XYZ file of C-alpha atoms in Angstrom:
666
model
C -60.987 -117.054 82.243
C -63.553 -114.924 84.065
C -63.690 -112.416 81.176
C -64.101 -115.269 78.685
C -67.027 -116.615 80.705
C -68.654 -113.171 80.838
C -68.172 -112.736 77.077
C -69.896 -116.048 76.401
C -72.731 -115.042 78.694
C -73.066 -111.655 76.941
C -73.248 -113.373 73.552
C -75.850 -115.806 74.859
C -77.979 -112.918 76.208
C -77.610 -111.054 72.876
C -78.925 -114.053 70.930
C -81.827 -114.664 73.314
C -82.878 -110.993 73.291
C -82.509 -110.833 69.512
C -84.792 -113.841 68.996
C -87.335 -112.612 71.548
C -87.346 -109.092 70.084
C -87.878 -110.433 66.552
C -90.922 -112.304 67.803
C -91.965 -109.196 69.701
C -91.827 -107.091 66.513
C -94.049 -109.595 64.731
C -96.687 -109.089 67.428
C -97.284 -105.431 66.491
C -100.483 -103.722 65.445
C -100.511 -102.324 61.929
C -102.388 -99.179 62.830
C -99.936 -97.918 65.466
C -96.371 -98.894 66.365
C -96.743 -100.830 69.563
C -96.292 -104.505 70.357
C -98.811 -106.608 72.206
C -96.050 -108.866 73.633
C -92.830 -107.242 74.896
C -90.845 -110.486 74.808
C -87.472 -108.885 74.058
C -87.775 -106.194 76.706
C -89.077 -108.687 79.283
C -86.278 -111.166 78.605
C -83.702 -108.361 78.870
C -85.168 -107.320 82.223
C -84.996 -110.903 83.496
C -81.291 -111.224 82.693
C -80.481 -107.815 84.173
C -82.387 -108.603 87.377
C -80.455 -111.859 87.667
C -76.952 -110.632 86.782
C -76.901 -106.845 87.156
C -76.002 -103.870 84.931
C -73.186 -105.619 83.035
C -75.783 -107.275 80.754
C -77.616 -104.055 79.855
C -75.416 -103.287 76.826
C -75.668 -106.820 75.270
C -79.440 -106.691 75.871
C -79.806 -103.246 74.220
C -77.694 -104.290 71.221
C -79.697 -107.502 70.770
C -82.971 -105.617 71.067
C -82.063 -102.919 68.557
C -80.532 -105.441 66.149
C -83.804 -107.317 66.107
C -85.825 -104.162 65.515
C -83.577 -103.187 62.627
C -83.620 -106.728 61.275
C -87.386 -106.999 61.195
C -87.606 -103.658 59.403
C -89.628 -101.843 62.041
C -87.892 -98.525 61.235
C -88.858 -98.720 57.565
C -92.516 -98.978 58.478
C -92.713 -95.156 58.695
C -92.686 -92.810 55.777
C -90.196 -90.364 57.266
C -86.759 -91.829 57.765
C -85.906 -89.236 60.381
C -88.986 -90.159 62.356
C -88.017 -93.855 62.111
C -84.524 -93.155 63.365
C -85.820 -91.094 66.252
C -88.292 -93.856 67.072
C -85.503 -96.438 67.052
C -83.448 -94.284 69.381
C -86.462 -93.750 71.583
C -86.978 -97.513 71.839
C -83.379 -97.892 72.905
C -83.736 -95.078 75.414
C -86.929 -96.543 76.873
C -85.388 -99.978 77.284
C -82.147 -98.520 78.670
C -83.968 -96.447 81.291
C -86.192 -99.386 82.225
C -83.245 -101.749 82.603
C -81.279 -99.187 84.628
C -84.223 -98.787 86.977
C -84.544 -102.577 87.198
C -80.842 -103.028 87.979
C -80.990 -100.295 90.625
C -84.067 -101.826 92.252
C -82.464 -105.278 92.183
C -79.329 -103.882 93.775
C -81.253 -101.915 96.404
C -83.454 -104.879 97.291
C -80.460 -107.259 97.002
C -82.508 -109.699 94.971
C -79.780 -112.321 94.502
C -78.850 -112.374 98.192
C -82.487 -112.245 99.246
C -83.295 -115.144 96.927
C -80.388 -117.188 98.296
C -81.398 -116.685 101.952
C -85.175 -116.777 101.470
C -86.443 -118.024 98.078
C -90.009 -116.964 98.860
C -88.977 -113.422 99.772
C -86.703 -113.245 96.718
C -89.445 -114.460 94.384
C -91.986 -111.957 95.714
C -89.417 -109.159 95.438
C -88.657 -110.146 91.836
C -92.366 -110.118 90.970
C -92.764 -106.697 92.588
C -89.831 -105.298 90.592
C -91.169 -106.888 87.373
C -94.598 -105.285 87.876
C -92.927 -101.936 88.555
C -90.865 -102.209 85.379
C -94.011 -103.086 83.405
C -95.591 -99.832 84.573
C -92.424 -97.838 83.764
C -91.968 -99.444 80.348
C -95.623 -99.105 79.403
C -95.778 -95.505 80.563
C -92.624 -94.477 78.684
C -93.753 -96.251 75.555
C -97.122 -94.529 75.762
C -95.379 -91.174 76.032
C -93.211 -91.866 72.979
C -96.293 -92.807 70.990
C -98.007 -89.569 71.829
C -94.818 -87.600 71.105
C -93.689 -89.089 67.803
C -96.899 -90.214 66.120
C -98.673 -87.349 64.445
C -102.262 -87.044 65.526
C -101.865 -89.763 68.168
C -104.454 -89.774 70.917
C -104.776 -91.732 74.119
C -107.370 -94.280 73.055
C -108.638 -97.140 75.151
C -107.643 -99.818 72.576
C -104.106 -98.493 72.283
C -103.815 -98.190 76.053
C -105.032 -101.792 76.356
C -102.539 -103.113 73.783
C -99.717 -101.184 75.426
C -100.707 -102.571 78.844
C -100.880 -106.126 77.563
C -97.495 -105.810 75.872
C -95.799 -104.455 78.978
C -97.278 -106.941 81.419
C -96.891 -110.049 79.253
C -93.230 -109.225 78.767
C -92.210 -107.982 82.194
C -94.689 -109.577 84.587
C -94.369 -113.067 83.093
C -91.159 -113.554 81.115
C -88.862 -111.438 83.329
C -89.622 -113.383 86.570
C -89.312 -116.688 84.717
C -85.864 -115.826 83.360
C -84.774 -114.457 86.739
C -85.845 -117.680 88.451
C -84.324 -119.882 85.740
C -80.944 -118.139 86.114
C -80.965 -118.680 89.876
C -82.642 -122.092 90.059
C -81.877 -123.937 86.832
C -78.148 -123.186 86.818
C -75.978 -122.714 83.693
C -77.605 -123.709 80.431
C -76.029 -126.871 79.012
C -77.003 -128.771 75.925
C -77.280 -132.080 77.724
C -79.819 -130.532 80.151
C -82.189 -130.012 77.181
C -82.146 -133.739 76.434
C -83.007 -135.003 79.856
C -84.993 -137.935 78.725
C -87.952 -139.399 76.983
C -90.446 -137.741 79.356
C -89.450 -134.206 78.376
C -89.395 -135.101 74.676
C -92.903 -136.570 74.783
C -94.140 -133.587 76.782
C -92.832 -131.068 74.233
C -94.143 -133.067 71.264
C -97.606 -133.232 72.836
C -97.545 -129.502 73.624
C -96.560 -128.611 70.062
C -99.324 -130.825 68.679
C -102.020 -129.310 70.899
C -100.640 -125.822 70.345
C -100.655 -126.259 66.557
C -104.207 -127.562 66.632
C -105.487 -124.713 68.767
C -103.505 -122.015 66.989
C -104.787 -123.080 63.574
C -108.283 -123.682 65.016
C -108.552 -126.723 62.749
C -109.836 -129.034 65.450
C -111.083 -126.716 68.174
C -111.241 -122.930 68.619
C -108.439 -121.271 70.573
C -109.912 -118.863 73.088
C -112.702 -121.061 74.509
C -110.194 -123.849 75.129
C -107.342 -121.939 76.727
C -107.811 -124.040 79.838
C -106.100 -126.918 78.002
C -102.835 -125.020 78.334
C -103.245 -124.867 82.087
C -102.552 -128.608 82.288
C -99.294 -128.179 80.354
C -98.141 -125.345 82.575
C -98.962 -127.256 85.748
C -97.125 -130.354 84.466
C -94.125 -128.198 83.534
C -94.153 -126.631 87.000
C -94.296 -130.027 88.672
C -91.747 -131.921 86.582
C -89.514 -129.524 84.641
C -87.455 -126.327 84.954
C -88.279 -122.622 84.788
C -86.750 -122.507 81.298
C -89.287 -125.053 80.085
C -92.088 -122.916 81.548
C -90.651 -119.861 79.749
C -90.422 -121.905 76.538
C -94.150 -122.723 76.835
C -95.080 -119.140 77.701
C -93.686 -117.469 74.561
C -95.521 -119.492 71.848
C -98.671 -119.639 73.944
C -98.862 -115.859 74.349
C -97.859 -115.318 70.714
C -100.733 -117.468 69.464
C -103.230 -115.613 71.610
C -101.857 -112.258 70.499
C -102.043 -113.194 66.818
C -105.649 -114.148 67.414
C -106.292 -110.742 68.971
C -104.567 -108.933 66.119
C -107.166 -110.323 63.699
C -109.768 -108.124 65.380
C -110.396 -104.414 65.091
C -108.055 -102.640 67.544
C -110.307 -99.558 67.691
C -113.261 -101.265 69.367
C -114.020 -101.728 73.011
C -114.369 -105.476 72.388
C -110.685 -105.465 71.524
C -109.895 -103.709 74.807
C -112.063 -106.192 76.686
C -110.196 -109.109 75.128
C -106.868 -107.508 75.949
C -107.752 -106.986 79.624
C -109.220 -110.482 79.902
C -106.166 -112.142 78.402
C -103.799 -110.008 80.460
C -105.547 -111.134 83.623
C -105.505 -114.724 82.359
C -101.748 -114.543 81.685
C -101.045 -113.123 85.106
C -103.181 -115.693 86.919
C -101.731 -118.568 84.891
C -98.125 -117.527 85.379
C -98.631 -116.678 89.066
C -100.284 -120.043 89.714
C -97.563 -121.850 87.780
C -94.819 -120.021 89.655
C -96.481 -120.721 93.003
C -96.769 -124.441 92.234
C -93.200 -124.554 90.905
C -91.922 -122.669 93.923
C -93.554 -124.953 96.486
C -92.557 -128.021 94.490
C -88.948 -126.821 94.492
C -89.222 -125.871 98.148
C -90.315 -129.396 99.071
C -87.548 -130.900 96.943
C -84.962 -128.584 98.486
C -86.214 -129.451 101.943
C -85.928 -133.171 101.188
C -82.476 -132.634 99.652
C -81.427 -130.544 102.637
C -82.550 -133.275 105.025
C -80.707 -135.912 102.983
C -77.637 -133.718 102.689
C -77.711 -132.997 106.404
C -78.013 -136.716 107.095
C -75.100 -137.445 104.762
C -73.035 -134.652 106.321
C -73.836 -135.962 109.781
C -72.904 -139.489 108.748
C -69.701 -138.182 107.125
C -68.909 -136.164 110.244
C -69.512 -139.146 112.539
C -67.248 -141.304 110.361
C -64.668 -138.535 110.404
C -64.850 -138.231 114.197
C -64.559 -141.995 114.652
C -61.682 -142.189 112.194
C -59.916 -139.187 113.704
C -60.261 -140.463 117.273
C -59.081 -143.913 116.222
C -56.114 -142.422 114.371
C -55.329 -140.172 117.353
C -55.305 -143.142 119.717
C -53.090 -145.117 117.352
C -50.679 -142.204 116.956
C -50.402 -141.608 120.689
C -50.128 -145.329 121.419
C -47.611 -145.791 118.579
C -49.511 -148.908 117.506
C -49.167 -148.513 113.748
C -46.482 -147.967 111.170
C -46.088 -144.706 109.284
C -47.563 -146.410 106.226
C -50.709 -147.201 108.216
C -50.785 -143.626 109.542
C -50.576 -142.344 105.947
C -53.443 -144.582 104.826
C -55.726 -143.495 107.677
C -54.795 -139.827 107.242
C -55.542 -139.936 103.499
C -58.901 -141.614 104.139
C -59.883 -138.968 106.697
C -58.800 -136.043 104.494
C -60.784 -137.295 101.476
C -63.749 -137.889 103.786
C -63.499 -134.410 105.324
C -63.097 -132.628 101.955
C -65.247 -134.661 99.527
C -65.766 -131.840 97.009
C -62.180 -132.000 95.728
C -62.158 -133.048 92.068
C -58.891 -134.993 92.442
C -56.655 -136.078 95.314
C -53.259 -137.704 95.775
C -50.808 -138.446 98.562
C -47.067 -139.035 98.610
C -44.153 -139.456 101.024
C -41.116 -137.182 101.046
C -38.035 -138.488 102.858
C -34.867 -136.385 102.658
C -35.768 -135.093 99.189
C -36.951 -138.456 97.799
C -40.606 -138.593 96.655
C -42.645 -141.810 96.607
C -46.296 -141.844 95.523
C -48.788 -143.631 97.743
C -52.374 -142.740 96.739
C -54.270 -141.117 93.871
C -57.945 -140.488 93.078
C -58.945 -139.267 89.592
C -55.251 -139.452 88.670
C -52.975 -142.506 88.764
C -50.012 -143.009 91.068
C -47.804 -142.983 87.976
C -49.111 -139.658 86.696
C -50.098 -136.655 88.803
C -49.927 -133.362 86.861
C -46.992 -131.157 87.857
C -46.128 -133.285 90.901
C -42.398 -132.577 90.801
C -42.704 -129.046 89.384
C -44.868 -127.878 92.314
C -43.150 -129.811 95.098
C -41.512 -127.081 97.215
C -39.531 -128.617 100.132
C -38.574 -125.279 101.655
C -42.152 -123.952 101.674
C -43.485 -127.289 102.929
C -40.987 -127.250 105.776
C -42.349 -123.887 106.964
C -46.057 -124.262 106.193
C -48.664 -126.886 107.044
C -51.097 -125.872 104.256
C -50.160 -124.416 100.839
C -52.764 -123.099 98.394
C -52.184 -122.273 94.713
C -55.259 -120.653 93.123
C -54.037 -120.805 89.497
C -51.591 -123.567 88.602
C -50.790 -122.274 85.107
C -49.948 -118.775 86.328
C -47.747 -120.182 89.092
C -45.879 -122.519 86.732
C -45.176 -119.717 84.269
C -43.981 -117.561 87.143
C -41.653 -120.293 88.412
C -40.345 -121.695 85.132
C -41.168 -119.068 82.503
C -43.566 -119.203 79.525
C -41.368 -121.765 77.760
C -42.611 -124.511 80.105
C -44.825 -126.956 78.228
C -48.138 -127.354 80.077
C -49.548 -130.863 79.829
C -52.945 -129.898 81.242
C -55.022 -127.468 79.167
C -57.410 -126.617 82.005
C -55.988 -124.686 84.918
C -57.028 -125.547 88.449
C -56.385 -124.783 92.086
C -54.307 -127.074 94.312
C -54.148 -127.347 98.086
C -51.287 -129.133 99.843
C -51.802 -130.527 103.354
C -48.382 -131.295 104.859
C -48.113 -133.801 107.710
C -44.724 -134.205 109.415
C -44.349 -137.742 110.744
C -40.755 -136.992 111.744
C -38.399 -134.083 110.991
C -37.109 -136.045 107.970
C -40.322 -137.731 106.856
C -43.336 -135.801 105.541
C -46.590 -137.154 104.151
C -48.196 -134.697 101.724
C -51.782 -134.781 100.468
C -52.751 -132.740 97.406
C -56.355 -131.704 96.698
C -57.115 -130.364 93.208
C -60.150 -128.194 92.483
C -61.013 -127.643 88.815
C -63.286 -124.812 89.965
C -61.146 -122.602 92.270
C -64.281 -121.023 93.767
C -64.866 -124.286 95.632
C -61.966 -123.426 97.931
C -63.728 -121.063 100.299
C -62.121 -119.248 103.218
C -64.002 -121.480 105.660
C -62.732 -124.631 103.938
C -59.174 -123.290 103.979
C -59.468 -122.522 107.684
C -60.738 -126.062 108.315
C -57.782 -127.509 106.394
C -55.330 -125.535 108.529
C -56.995 -126.523 111.811
C -57.133 -130.213 110.889
C -53.539 -130.321 109.619
C -52.226 -128.422 112.636
C -53.979 -130.773 115.069
C -52.697 -133.937 113.385
C -49.187 -132.529 113.148
C -49.196 -131.921 116.891
C -50.175 -135.564 117.418
C -47.488 -136.782 115.010
C -44.891 -134.609 116.738
C -45.954 -135.968 120.127
C -45.718 -139.474 118.702
C -42.202 -138.692 117.459
C -41.158 -137.364 120.864
C -42.770 -140.355 122.599
C -40.949 -142.729 120.256
C -37.657 -140.984 120.900
C -38.310 -141.089 124.649
C -39.158 -144.796 124.498
C -36.001 -145.536 122.553
C -33.972 -143.576 125.064
C -35.693 -145.414 127.888
C -35.018 -148.759 126.214
C -31.365 -147.849 125.725
C -31.039 -146.891 129.401
C -32.694 -150.094 130.581
C -30.577 -152.248 128.274
C -27.485 -150.412 129.515
C -28.462 -151.185 133.108
C -29.054 -154.824 132.209
C -25.662 -155.019 130.489
C -23.977 -153.382 133.463
C -25.444 -156.109 135.691
C -23.889 -158.745 133.416
C -20.493 -157.119 133.943
C -21.028 -157.122 137.696
C -22.495 -160.637 137.949
C -20.663 -163.045 135.632
C -23.374 -165.718 136.084
C -26.193 -163.593 134.638
C -24.906 -163.050 131.118
C -27.948 -162.750 128.774
C -30.088 -164.046 131.636
C -32.217 -160.875 131.870
C -32.965 -160.780 128.131
C -33.986 -164.462 128.126
C -36.264 -163.936 131.132
C -37.842 -160.867 129.465
C -38.529 -162.723 126.198
C -39.893 -165.852 127.897
C -42.069 -163.856 130.311
C -43.547 -161.959 127.333
C -44.349 -165.211 125.521
C -46.044 -166.666 128.625
C -48.056 -163.449 129.002
C -49.098 -163.593 125.325
C -50.301 -167.167 125.874
C -52.368 -165.894 128.813
C -53.776 -163.138 126.532
C -52.850 -160.175 128.678
C -53.039 -156.603 127.346
C -50.419 -154.959 125.139
C -49.552 -152.618 128.002
C -48.967 -155.563 130.347
C -46.742 -157.220 127.739
C -44.578 -154.116 127.515
C -44.400 -153.821 131.291
C -43.411 -157.481 131.625
C -40.654 -157.065 129.067
C -39.094 -154.139 130.966
C -39.576 -155.915 134.296
C -37.874 -159.012 132.874
C -34.866 -156.962 131.834
C -34.618 -155.350 135.295
C -35.855 -158.110 137.580
C -32.359 -158.643 139.060
C -31.248 -154.994 138.981
C -31.132 -155.009 142.783
C -28.076 -157.310 142.624
C -26.025 -154.196 141.918
C -26.423 -153.529 145.650
C -25.113 -156.968 146.642
C -21.360 -157.456 147.199
C -19.764 -158.946 144.103
C -17.920 -161.670 146.056
C -21.292 -163.116 147.096
C -22.774 -162.909 143.579
C -19.749 -164.525 141.960
C -19.048 -167.118 144.665
C -18.448 -170.494 143.026
C -19.419 -172.553 146.025
C -22.587 -172.811 148.094
C -23.779 -169.764 150.021
C -23.943 -169.805 153.786
C -27.092 -168.661 155.585
C -25.920 -165.074 156.035
C -24.857 -164.771 152.398
C -28.174 -166.251 151.287
C -30.105 -163.675 153.363
C -27.947 -160.959 151.867
C -28.576 -162.047 148.317
C -32.332 -162.234 148.988
C -32.231 -158.495 149.564
C -31.739 -157.878 145.827
C -35.519 -158.182 145.413
C -36.357 -155.236 147.688
C -33.328 -153.251 146.539
C -34.431 -153.591 142.911
C -38.091 -152.765 143.679
C -37.115 -149.700 145.734
C -34.813 -148.494 142.951
C -37.566 -148.782 140.337
C -40.135 -147.237 142.663
C -37.998 -144.103 142.784
C -37.968 -143.808 138.976
C -41.190 -142.172 137.724
C -41.229 -143.986 134.356
C -40.461 -147.400 135.914
C -42.403 -147.306 139.159
C -45.324 -149.221 137.626
C -43.159 -152.359 137.174
C -41.636 -152.289 140.660
C -44.344 -154.638 142.000
C -43.418 -157.277 139.377
C -39.770 -157.151 140.436
C -40.667 -157.296 144.138
C -42.956 -160.322 143.672
C -40.896 -162.513 141.357
C -39.565 -164.631 144.272
C -42.945 -165.010 145.994
C -44.407 -168.523 146.070
C -47.972 -169.479 145.232
C -48.343 -171.221 148.616
C -47.006 -168.157 150.533
C -43.545 -169.506 151.476
C -41.583 -167.135 149.243
C -39.956 -163.793 149.979
C -39.783 -160.875 150.719
C -43.448 -160.418 151.826
C -44.766 -163.985 152.006
C -47.629 -163.272 149.624
C -49.701 -166.153 148.324
C -52.119 -166.887 145.478
C -53.799 -163.914 143.869
C -52.048 -161.543 146.291
C -49.001 -161.895 144.061
C -49.099 -159.574 141.059
C -49.681 -161.235 137.679
C -46.344 -159.947 136.449
C -44.622 -161.364 139.517
C -46.208 -164.819 139.008
C -45.158 -164.904 135.334
C -41.631 -163.664 136.078
C -41.227 -166.348 138.769
C -41.859 -169.127 136.235
C -39.753 -167.511 133.484
C -36.845 -166.810 135.875
C -36.903 -170.399 137.173
C -36.956 -171.920 133.665
C -34.078 -169.766 132.375
C -32.066 -170.435 135.584
C -32.566 -174.201 135.232
C -31.519 -174.054 131.606
C -28.405 -171.894 132.265
C -25.085 -173.429 133.229
C -23.653 -172.343 136.572
C -20.408 -173.535 138.242
C -22.484 -174.851 141.081
C -25.283 -176.252 138.856
C -25.377 -178.146 135.583
C -27.814 -177.101 132.846
C -30.961 -179.215 133.195
C -32.546 -181.075 130.298
C -35.951 -180.109 128.934
C -37.494 -183.239 130.475
C -36.065 -182.324 133.872
C -37.316 -178.730 133.589
C -40.812 -179.967 132.707
C -40.696 -182.352 135.655
C -39.676 -179.572 138.049
C -42.445 -177.279 136.812
C -45.082 -179.962 137.272
C -43.757 -180.820 140.701
C -43.956 -177.225 141.920
C -47.201 -176.334 140.163
C -49.594 -174.880 142.744
C -46.802 -174.735 145.343
C -44.019 -172.454 144.161
C -45.582 -171.427 140.856
C -49.013 -170.195 139.792
C -50.888 -173.015 137.975
C -51.943 -170.892 134.968
C -48.390 -169.614 134.427
C -46.994 -173.167 134.598
C -49.596 -174.458 132.129
C -48.757 -171.661 129.686
C -45.016 -172.372 130.063
C -45.488 -176.107 129.465
C -47.475 -175.396 126.308
C -44.694 -173.140 125.054
C -42.041 -175.724 125.872
C -43.971 -178.244 123.774
C -43.761 -175.705 120.934
C -39.973 -175.539 121.297
C -39.679 -172.138 122.920
C -36.583 -173.146 124.928
C -34.642 -173.605 121.708
C -35.006 -169.881 121.008
C -33.290 -168.857 124.239
C -29.553 -168.185 124.431
């Protein structure tokens, strides 16, 4: 693909040099073989300065083809002399281009232009002027060597100087700048709108009028062209400026050629026009440069602002996703959505993107941009479970080459254009991966820095997902242990079957009605399950006694509150709910136990558990107590509101009872 691109570029350079050299040959003096406009040589130098030595051969071939085409060799009586002159032209251009390529390489023009456009432009102008001197000097030497009776006359020297400088000092810098600033030449860029069309039509009309001198003479009104060049510099590209330069200089040269080349007036005109060309082109380039500089500065500011905004959105999204992962607040589907959004935000230059889930070998598409979820090229062919299990980022620089390597040349490729693909692999669990694919139709977009950023981002998120997985597993283990403890209490105390689960559910509903935090809800649920865990330290004959308890037995059974709180206090993961368990028999008026707390001294969890425990106890059947009706439970709650129970907890419980919450309990 790279060689094909270079071949197309070589052909393009050949055609441009051929056309410019044909025009150059037409601008020759009849009395001696020199051109007054070295368009072909200047254009060749511009391409070589921009792209290096690899374009020297296409430029030489195009140049010599044009010379042969125009019949310049046949202009001499001796064929041998014509052949030697043709070879000398090739040698002169070859030496000049070699020197130009060496200077460009030594001065690092391309790199210099990329880091500092002003420094690069000045360096290019310096090299172009140097090449003009070299080219003009060599051409002068060939003239004196091959032309019989040739002398170093002022007119010839002037024509030679004009030819060298108009070609190298004007056209070469313009082509160099157009290759670096205008980008690849595309047909649609030549039809950019009505403004450009009107501009070119007006230029051609004025140019035709001046060149023919039908309306106004040419030389006294050259200043009219200044306006066109300044407008081109302000609104259009370097290629448009070069397009104006060639016909403009050609018209002036043809005007000069009508005069006598052996007079000093001819030399004066040549020097005057050379200076005019240089001033005009230098002024145009300066205006174009500063115009571009201001535009680039504005674009850089806008791009920086957009990058900053994108980065801030990425940071906010990443922090939000991190919190959700660590808090386990979202489903894996939500995690996948947020992860895909952040990846496409962080890597916006991808030409296409898609995301899919892989669970135990089964693939399910989730997202697609540029493609559809029903069709992603080579999705199944390139899915590599073993590689994706080992790696967090996979990069394939050439999809077609990889597919032929994996499946052989007999594989039918549905996509004609090859591309690069990056896989970002996120492991939600050991058996569930979420994979994001980023396709780049230009593989050069995937730089080493971007690849490093992909790896860092994927590695960081995978650590969070793994921590979330471990946290989830730990929570499930913790829940299993707590439920096992609660079940063991039911085996020990026959009167508390399903009591703990009912208290936990009702306490959570009361807390939701009071709009407490998610963390408090979770804590209340665990505290509800374990609120009577201290009864494991009470003799079973007291717990399961069918009759009334005497005073000593009652005091003994009251100890389950402190026993349970002390047990939970000793467990690191449960110590934060020990206060709820300790306070769930405290009364609002301070007459409860074990500490006689009152009002706000009682923890919120303890106040809620007290109401939930009382309601479930009143609803449960005991051998020594019938199950109370809903009306009786409501009556009891209202009677003890502000005495035994916290008013806000009672109000929340009454509202829930009106909604039928008691019907959901066992």
